[in-house]
Amino acid sequence: MAMGTSGLRETDRGFVVTAVLFDLDGTLIDSTPAVTRCWTGWCHEFGVDPAELAHSHGRRAVEIIADLLPTSAPAELAEAARRLDELELADLAGVVALPGAATALAALGPAQGAIVTSARRDLAIARLGAGGLVPPATLISADDVQVGKPDPAPYLAAAHKLGVAPEDCLVVEDAAAGIASAKAAGMRSLGVLTNPHVTGLQADLVVNSLTDIEWAPGADGTIDVRVRATDLPA
């Protein structure tokens, strides 16, 4: 059944959409080792048990820090966030593109794709560079919104910048917070099981990795997102 202005349509193998909005960390790039090192180091510096980070994947650092240090003054929270930025920008060791990421980005036209990340812009650009990926023209970072995932604001900002109706967008995510953000924005979602710390994604469709997907641009400006694999994860 057609939905939206250009008609996001479900097919027996995926979706036909107007735009694809990608999460970054854990979806297009593998930064898990670096993220773990930096957050663990930060926790030790600020007296936080790293186990408290268990359900924080996919959220903006400033909001995670506010939860971890709830009694801190605004200036102290700002300093804690600045210190994390410093640690993360200095540690790009092992940051690589995930399989299928370059192909996915290259398949989309300038108005068809965006990256929507909970990282700050300078860190996102640094990690994309470390992974050898060329970002699309539209990149929504933690610096561009007042509130991050699971709020719909980041994905709505990307749709607005692309000039595409939210219901004609497909979100590709590896985190529960990102899937919740997509659903709240009225978008369909494709979950990728590329992060070893994330299970049970409640996406509309779940695949093991981006290599399970074919990206077929249409003459009408849409893109057919097709599942390549015959056996999808349970």
mmCIF file of C-alpha atoms in Angstrom:
data_model
loop_
_atom_site.group_PDB
_atom_site.id
_atom_site.type_symbol
_atom_site.label_atom_id
_atom_site.label_comp_id
_atom_site.label_asym_id
_atom_site.label_seq_id
_atom_site.Cartn_x
_atom_site.Cartn_y
_atom_site.Cartn_z
ATOM 1 C CA MET A 1 0.000 0.000 0.000
ATOM 2 C CA ALA A 2 1.392 3.400 -0.945
ATOM 3 C CA MET A 3 2.380 5.771 1.833
ATOM 4 C CA GLY A 4 3.494 9.399 1.713
ATOM 5 C CA THR A 5 4.052 11.732 -1.201
ATOM 6 C CA SER A 6 6.276 9.552 -3.355
ATOM 7 C CA GLY A 7 5.010 6.315 -1.881
ATOM 8 C CA LEU A 8 7.243 4.330 0.395
ATOM 9 C CA ARG A 9 6.238 0.794 -0.463
ATOM 10 C CA GLU A 10 6.972 -2.491 1.196
ATOM 11 C CA THR A 11 8.015 -5.290 -1.125
ATOM 12 C CA ASP A 12 8.527 -8.965 -0.494
ATOM 13 C CA ARG A 13 12.263 -8.273 -0.209
ATOM 14 C CA GLY A 14 12.441 -4.892 1.489
ATOM 15 C CA PHE A 15 11.296 -1.351 0.712
ATOM 16 C CA VAL A 16 11.088 1.187 -2.079
ATOM 17 C CA VAL A 17 11.929 4.580 -0.574
ATOM 18 C CA THR A 18 12.840 8.128 -1.458
ATOM 19 C CA ALA A 19 15.718 8.490 1.019
ATOM 20 C CA VAL A 20 17.865 6.302 3.276
ATOM 21 C CA LEU A 21 19.113 7.703 6.573
ATOM 22 C CA PHE A 22 22.101 5.891 8.088
ATOM 23 C CA ASP A 23 23.306 5.825 11.651
ATOM 24 C CA LEU A 24 27.121 5.964 11.822
ATOM 25 C CA ASP A 25 28.815 4.089 14.664
ATOM 26 C CA GLY A 26 27.984 0.404 14.530
ATOM 27 C CA THR A 27 26.085 0.807 11.252
ATOM 28 C CA LEU A 28 28.571 2.227 8.730
ATOM 29 C CA ILE A 29 31.761 2.036 10.781
ATOM 30 C CA ASP A 30 33.095 -0.238 13.488
ATOM 31 C CA SER A 31 34.326 2.050 16.241
ATOM 32 C CA THR A 32 33.436 -0.259 19.125
ATOM 33 C CA PRO A 33 36.998 -0.870 20.395
ATOM 34 C CA ALA A 34 37.812 2.848 20.399
ATOM 35 C CA VAL A 35 34.463 3.766 21.959
ATOM 36 C CA THR A 36 34.961 1.175 24.692
ATOM 37 C CA ARG A 37 38.483 2.392 25.465
ATOM 38 C CA CYS A 38 37.476 6.043 25.599
ATOM 39 C CA TRP A 39 34.350 5.605 27.697
ATOM 40 C CA THR A 40 36.099 3.214 30.086
ATOM 41 C CA GLY A 41 38.928 5.689 30.554
ATOM 42 C CA TRP A 42 36.430 8.506 31.055
ATOM 43 C CA CYS A 43 34.516 6.468 33.651
ATOM 44 C CA HIS A 44 37.696 5.825 35.615
ATOM 45 C CA GLU A 45 38.544 9.528 35.593
ATOM 46 C CA PHE A 46 35.074 10.576 36.774
ATOM 47 C CA GLY A 47 34.396 7.780 39.253
ATOM 48 C CA VAL A 48 31.667 6.041 37.251
ATOM 49 C CA ASP A 49 31.174 2.287 37.030
ATOM 50 C CA PRO A 50 31.539 1.377 33.312
ATOM 51 C CA ALA A 51 28.706 -1.139 33.782
ATOM 52 C CA GLU A 52 26.338 1.839 33.907
ATOM 53 C CA LEU A 53 26.928 2.316 30.174
ATOM 54 C CA ALA A 54 25.203 -0.954 29.318
ATOM 55 C CA HIS A 55 22.106 0.610 27.721
ATOM 56 C CA SER A 56 23.574 3.862 26.419
ATOM 57 C CA HIS A 57 24.527 2.883 22.857
ATOM 58 C CA GLY A 58 23.180 5.192 20.182
ATOM 59 C CA ARG A 59 22.580 8.219 22.412
ATOM 60 C CA ARG A 60 24.345 11.588 22.505
ATOM 61 C CA ALA A 61 27.293 11.736 24.901
ATOM 62 C CA VAL A 62 26.025 14.905 26.603
ATOM 63 C CA GLU A 63 22.795 13.145 27.573
ATOM 64 C CA ILE A 64 24.571 9.996 28.741
ATOM 65 C CA ILE A 65 26.923 12.078 30.860
ATOM 66 C CA ALA A 66 24.013 13.997 32.403
ATOM 67 C CA ASP A 67 22.499 10.660 33.443
ATOM 68 C CA LEU A 68 25.796 9.377 34.856
ATOM 69 C CA LEU A 69 26.624 12.599 36.745
ATOM 70 C CA PRO A 70 23.150 13.843 37.754
ATOM 71 C CA THR A 71 24.352 15.956 40.682
ATOM 72 C CA SER A 72 26.982 17.876 38.729
ATOM 73 C CA ALA A 73 26.677 21.569 37.959
ATOM 74 C CA PRO A 74 26.316 22.620 34.298
ATOM 75 C CA ALA A 75 29.957 23.718 34.154
ATOM 76 C CA GLU A 76 31.100 20.358 35.494
ATOM 77 C CA LEU A 77 28.956 18.489 32.956
ATOM 78 C CA ALA A 78 30.405 20.629 30.181
ATOM 79 C CA GLU A 79 33.925 19.824 31.330
ATOM 80 C CA ALA A 80 33.111 16.108 31.510
ATOM 81 C CA ALA A 81 31.778 16.227 27.951
ATOM 82 C CA ARG A 82 34.820 18.188 26.780
ATOM 83 C CA ARG A 83 37.115 15.568 28.286
ATOM 84 C CA LEU A 84 35.277 12.754 26.501
ATOM 85 C CA ASP A 85 35.544 14.664 23.210
ATOM 86 C CA GLU A 86 39.287 14.967 23.796
ATOM 87 C CA LEU A 87 39.669 11.249 24.452
ATOM 88 C CA GLU A 88 37.601 10.210 21.432
ATOM 89 C CA LEU A 89 39.249 12.535 18.926
ATOM 90 C CA ALA A 90 42.652 11.239 20.034
ATOM 91 C CA ASP A 91 41.731 7.559 19.614
ATOM 92 C CA LEU A 92 40.853 6.408 16.104
ATOM 93 C CA ALA A 93 42.852 3.189 16.325
ATOM 94 C CA GLY A 94 40.981 0.287 14.774
ATOM 95 C CA VAL A 95 38.143 2.401 13.390
ATOM 96 C CA VAL A 96 37.180 0.781 10.074
ATOM 97 C CA ALA A 97 34.297 0.772 7.634
ATOM 98 C CA LEU A 98 31.875 -2.081 8.101
ATOM 99 C CA PRO A 99 31.346 -4.484 5.184
ATOM 100 C CA GLY A 100 28.921 -3.053 2.647
ATOM 101 C CA ALA A 101 29.074 0.500 3.983
ATOM 102 C CA ALA A 102 30.965 2.055 1.065
ATOM 103 C CA THR A 103 28.689 0.334 -1.438
ATOM 104 C CA ALA A 104 25.575 1.565 0.362
ATOM 105 C CA LEU A 105 26.719 5.191 0.433
ATOM 106 C CA ALA A 106 27.905 5.119 -3.183
ATOM 107 C CA ALA A 107 24.541 3.806 -4.403
ATOM 108 C CA LEU A 108 22.610 6.859 -3.229
ATOM 109 C CA GLY A 109 22.278 10.163 -5.038
ATOM 110 C CA PRO A 110 22.950 13.506 -3.257
ATOM 111 C CA ALA A 111 19.294 13.912 -2.269
ATOM 112 C CA GLN A 112 18.739 10.258 -1.381
ATOM 113 C CA GLY A 113 21.069 9.664 1.556
ATOM 114 C CA ALA A 114 22.106 11.125 4.896
ATOM 115 C CA ILE A 115 24.061 10.175 7.988
ATOM 116 C CA VAL A 116 22.363 10.828 11.316
ATOM 117 C CA THR A 117 24.746 10.319 14.218
ATOM 118 C CA SER A 118 24.784 10.885 17.958
ATOM 119 C CA ALA A 119 28.455 11.811 17.686
ATOM 120 C CA ARG A 120 29.619 15.385 17.414
ATOM 121 C CA ARG A 121 30.379 16.550 13.882
ATOM 122 C CA ASP A 122 34.167 16.716 14.237
ATOM 123 C CA LEU A 123 34.274 13.189 15.668
ATOM 124 C CA ALA A 124 31.927 11.856 12.983
ATOM 125 C CA ILE A 125 34.085 13.332 10.213
ATOM 126 C CA ALA A 126 37.236 11.956 11.849
ATOM 127 C CA ARG A 127 35.793 8.453 12.117
ATOM 128 C CA LEU A 128 34.478 8.519 8.553
ATOM 129 C CA GLY A 129 37.948 9.507 7.401
ATOM 130 C CA ALA A 130 39.558 6.756 9.455
ATOM 131 C CA GLY A 131 37.179 4.282 7.830
ATOM 132 C CA GLY A 132 37.869 5.609 4.335
ATOM 133 C CA LEU A 133 34.221 6.527 3.759
ATOM 134 C CA VAL A 134 32.983 9.513 1.765
ATOM 135 C CA PRO A 135 30.002 10.997 3.630
ATOM 136 C CA PRO A 136 26.867 12.189 1.844
ATOM 137 C CA ALA A 137 26.214 15.913 1.650
ATOM 138 C CA THR A 138 23.709 15.706 4.493
ATOM 139 C CA LEU A 139 25.118 14.810 7.904
ATOM 140 C CA ILE A 140 23.109 15.485 11.054
ATOM 141 C CA SER A 141 25.266 15.304 14.177
ATOM 142 C CA ALA A 142 24.812 15.838 17.907
ATOM 143 C CA ASP A 143 25.656 19.500 17.290
ATOM 144 C CA ASP A 144 22.619 20.000 15.057
ATOM 145 C CA VAL A 145 19.798 19.079 17.462
ATOM 146 C CA GLN A 146 18.690 20.083 20.934
ATOM 147 C CA VAL A 147 17.804 16.540 21.930
ATOM 148 C CA GLY A 148 19.137 13.265 20.564
ATOM 149 C CA LYS A 149 17.937 9.730 19.890
ATOM 150 C CA PRO A 150 15.543 8.151 20.935
ATOM 151 C CA ASP A 151 13.783 11.487 20.329
ATOM 152 C CA PRO A 152 12.702 11.828 16.662
ATOM 153 C CA ALA A 153 14.445 15.193 16.251
ATOM 154 C CA PRO A 154 17.671 13.934 14.572
ATOM 155 C CA TYR A 155 15.939 11.899 11.881
ATOM 156 C CA LEU A 156 13.294 14.562 11.297
ATOM 157 C CA ALA A 157 16.085 17.112 10.824
ATOM 158 C CA ALA A 158 17.662 14.916 8.142
ATOM 159 C CA ALA A 159 14.361 14.426 6.301
ATOM 160 C CA HIS A 160 13.724 18.170 6.397
ATOM 161 C CA LYS A 161 17.192 18.962 5.032
ATOM 162 C CA LEU A 162 16.725 16.456 2.202
ATOM 163 C CA GLY A 163 13.236 17.782 1.463
ATOM 164 C CA VAL A 164 11.710 14.325 1.881
ATOM 165 C CA ALA A 165 8.583 13.411 3.825
ATOM 166 C CA PRO A 166 9.429 11.368 6.947
ATOM 167 C CA GLU A 167 7.139 8.549 5.857
ATOM 168 C CA ASP A 168 9.181 8.180 2.646
ATOM 169 C CA CYS A 169 12.432 7.580 4.551
ATOM 170 C CA LEU A 170 14.085 4.348 5.626
ATOM 171 C CA VAL A 171 16.370 4.445 8.668
ATOM 172 C CA VAL A 172 19.293 1.999 8.945
ATOM 173 C CA GLU A 173 20.345 1.451 12.556
ATOM 174 C CA ASP A 174 22.159 -0.869 14.923
ATOM 175 C CA ALA A 175 20.878 0.597 18.214
ATOM 176 C CA ALA A 176 17.585 0.453 20.074
ATOM 177 C CA ALA A 177 17.675 4.217 20.668
ATOM 178 C CA GLY A 178 17.977 4.824 16.936
ATOM 179 C CA ILE A 179 15.155 2.443 16.062
ATOM 180 C CA ALA A 180 12.944 4.206 18.621
ATOM 181 C CA SER A 181 13.907 7.569 17.101
ATOM 182 C CA ALA A 182 12.944 6.352 13.630
ATOM 183 C CA LYS A 183 9.591 5.014 14.782
ATOM 184 C CA ALA A 184 8.813 8.235 16.638
ATOM 185 C CA ALA A 185 9.606 10.145 13.433
ATOM 186 C CA GLY A 186 7.133 8.010 11.462
ATOM 187 C CA MET A 187 9.858 6.268 9.452
ATOM 188 C CA ARG A 188 10.412 2.613 8.623
ATOM 189 C CA SER A 189 13.562 0.967 9.944
ATOM 190 C CA LEU A 190 16.154 -1.586 8.890
ATOM 191 C CA GLY A 191 18.179 -3.052 11.748
ATOM 192 C CA VAL A 192 21.705 -4.388 11.294
ATOM 193 C CA LEU A 193 23.197 -6.827 13.810
ATOM 194 C CA THR A 194 26.708 -5.449 13.526
ATOM 195 C CA ASN A 195 27.286 -4.427 17.141
ATOM 196 C CA PRO A 196 28.141 -7.349 19.444
ATOM 197 C CA HIS A 197 26.652 -5.517 22.422
ATOM 198 C CA VAL A 198 23.206 -5.029 20.845
ATOM 199 C CA THR A 199 20.520 -7.703 20.496
ATOM 200 C CA GLY A 200 16.783 -7.824 19.919
ATOM 201 C CA LEU A 201 16.366 -4.834 17.605
ATOM 202 C CA GLN A 202 12.676 -4.006 17.121
ATOM 203 C CA ALA A 203 13.093 -2.814 13.533
ATOM 204 C CA ASP A 204 10.661 -3.430 10.676
ATOM 205 C CA LEU A 205 13.296 -5.649 9.076
ATOM 206 C CA VAL A 206 16.552 -6.999 10.534
ATOM 207 C CA VAL A 207 19.598 -8.306 8.648
ATOM 208 C CA ASN A 208 23.023 -9.457 9.768
ATOM 209 C CA SER A 209 24.932 -6.719 7.932
ATOM 210 C CA LEU A 210 24.787 -4.270 5.041
ATOM 211 C CA THR A 211 26.217 -6.949 2.760
ATOM 212 C CA ASP A 212 22.772 -8.599 2.940
ATOM 213 C CA ILE A 213 21.261 -5.603 1.131
ATOM 214 C CA GLU A 214 21.143 -4.538 -2.516
ATOM 215 C CA TRP A 215 20.588 -0.856 -3.315
ATOM 216 C CA ALA A 216 18.847 -0.367 -6.661
ATOM 217 C CA PRO A 217 18.183 3.265 -7.694
ATOM 218 C CA GLY A 218 15.045 3.742 -9.790
ATOM 219 C CA ALA A 219 14.486 6.059 -12.726
ATOM 220 C CA ASP A 220 11.774 7.842 -10.720
ATOM 221 C CA GLY A 221 14.197 8.974 -8.010
ATOM 222 C CA THR A 222 13.351 6.206 -5.561
ATOM 223 C CA ILE A 223 15.663 3.472 -4.376
ATOM 224 C CA ASP A 224 14.743 -0.179 -4.026
ATOM 225 C CA VAL A 225 16.265 -1.547 -0.824
ATOM 226 C CA ARG A 226 16.309 -5.303 -1.374
ATOM 227 C CA VAL A 227 17.283 -8.102 0.962
ATOM 228 C CA ARG A 228 19.958 -10.205 -0.691
ATOM 229 C CA ALA A 229 20.077 -12.969 1.938
ATOM 230 C CA THR A 230 17.573 -15.819 1.830
ATOM 231 C CA ASP A 231 17.928 -16.590 5.532
ATOM 232 C CA LEU A 232 17.244 -13.586 7.737
ATOM 233 C CA PRO A 233 18.148 -13.533 11.452
ATOM 234 C CA ALA A 234 15.408 -14.606 13.830
#
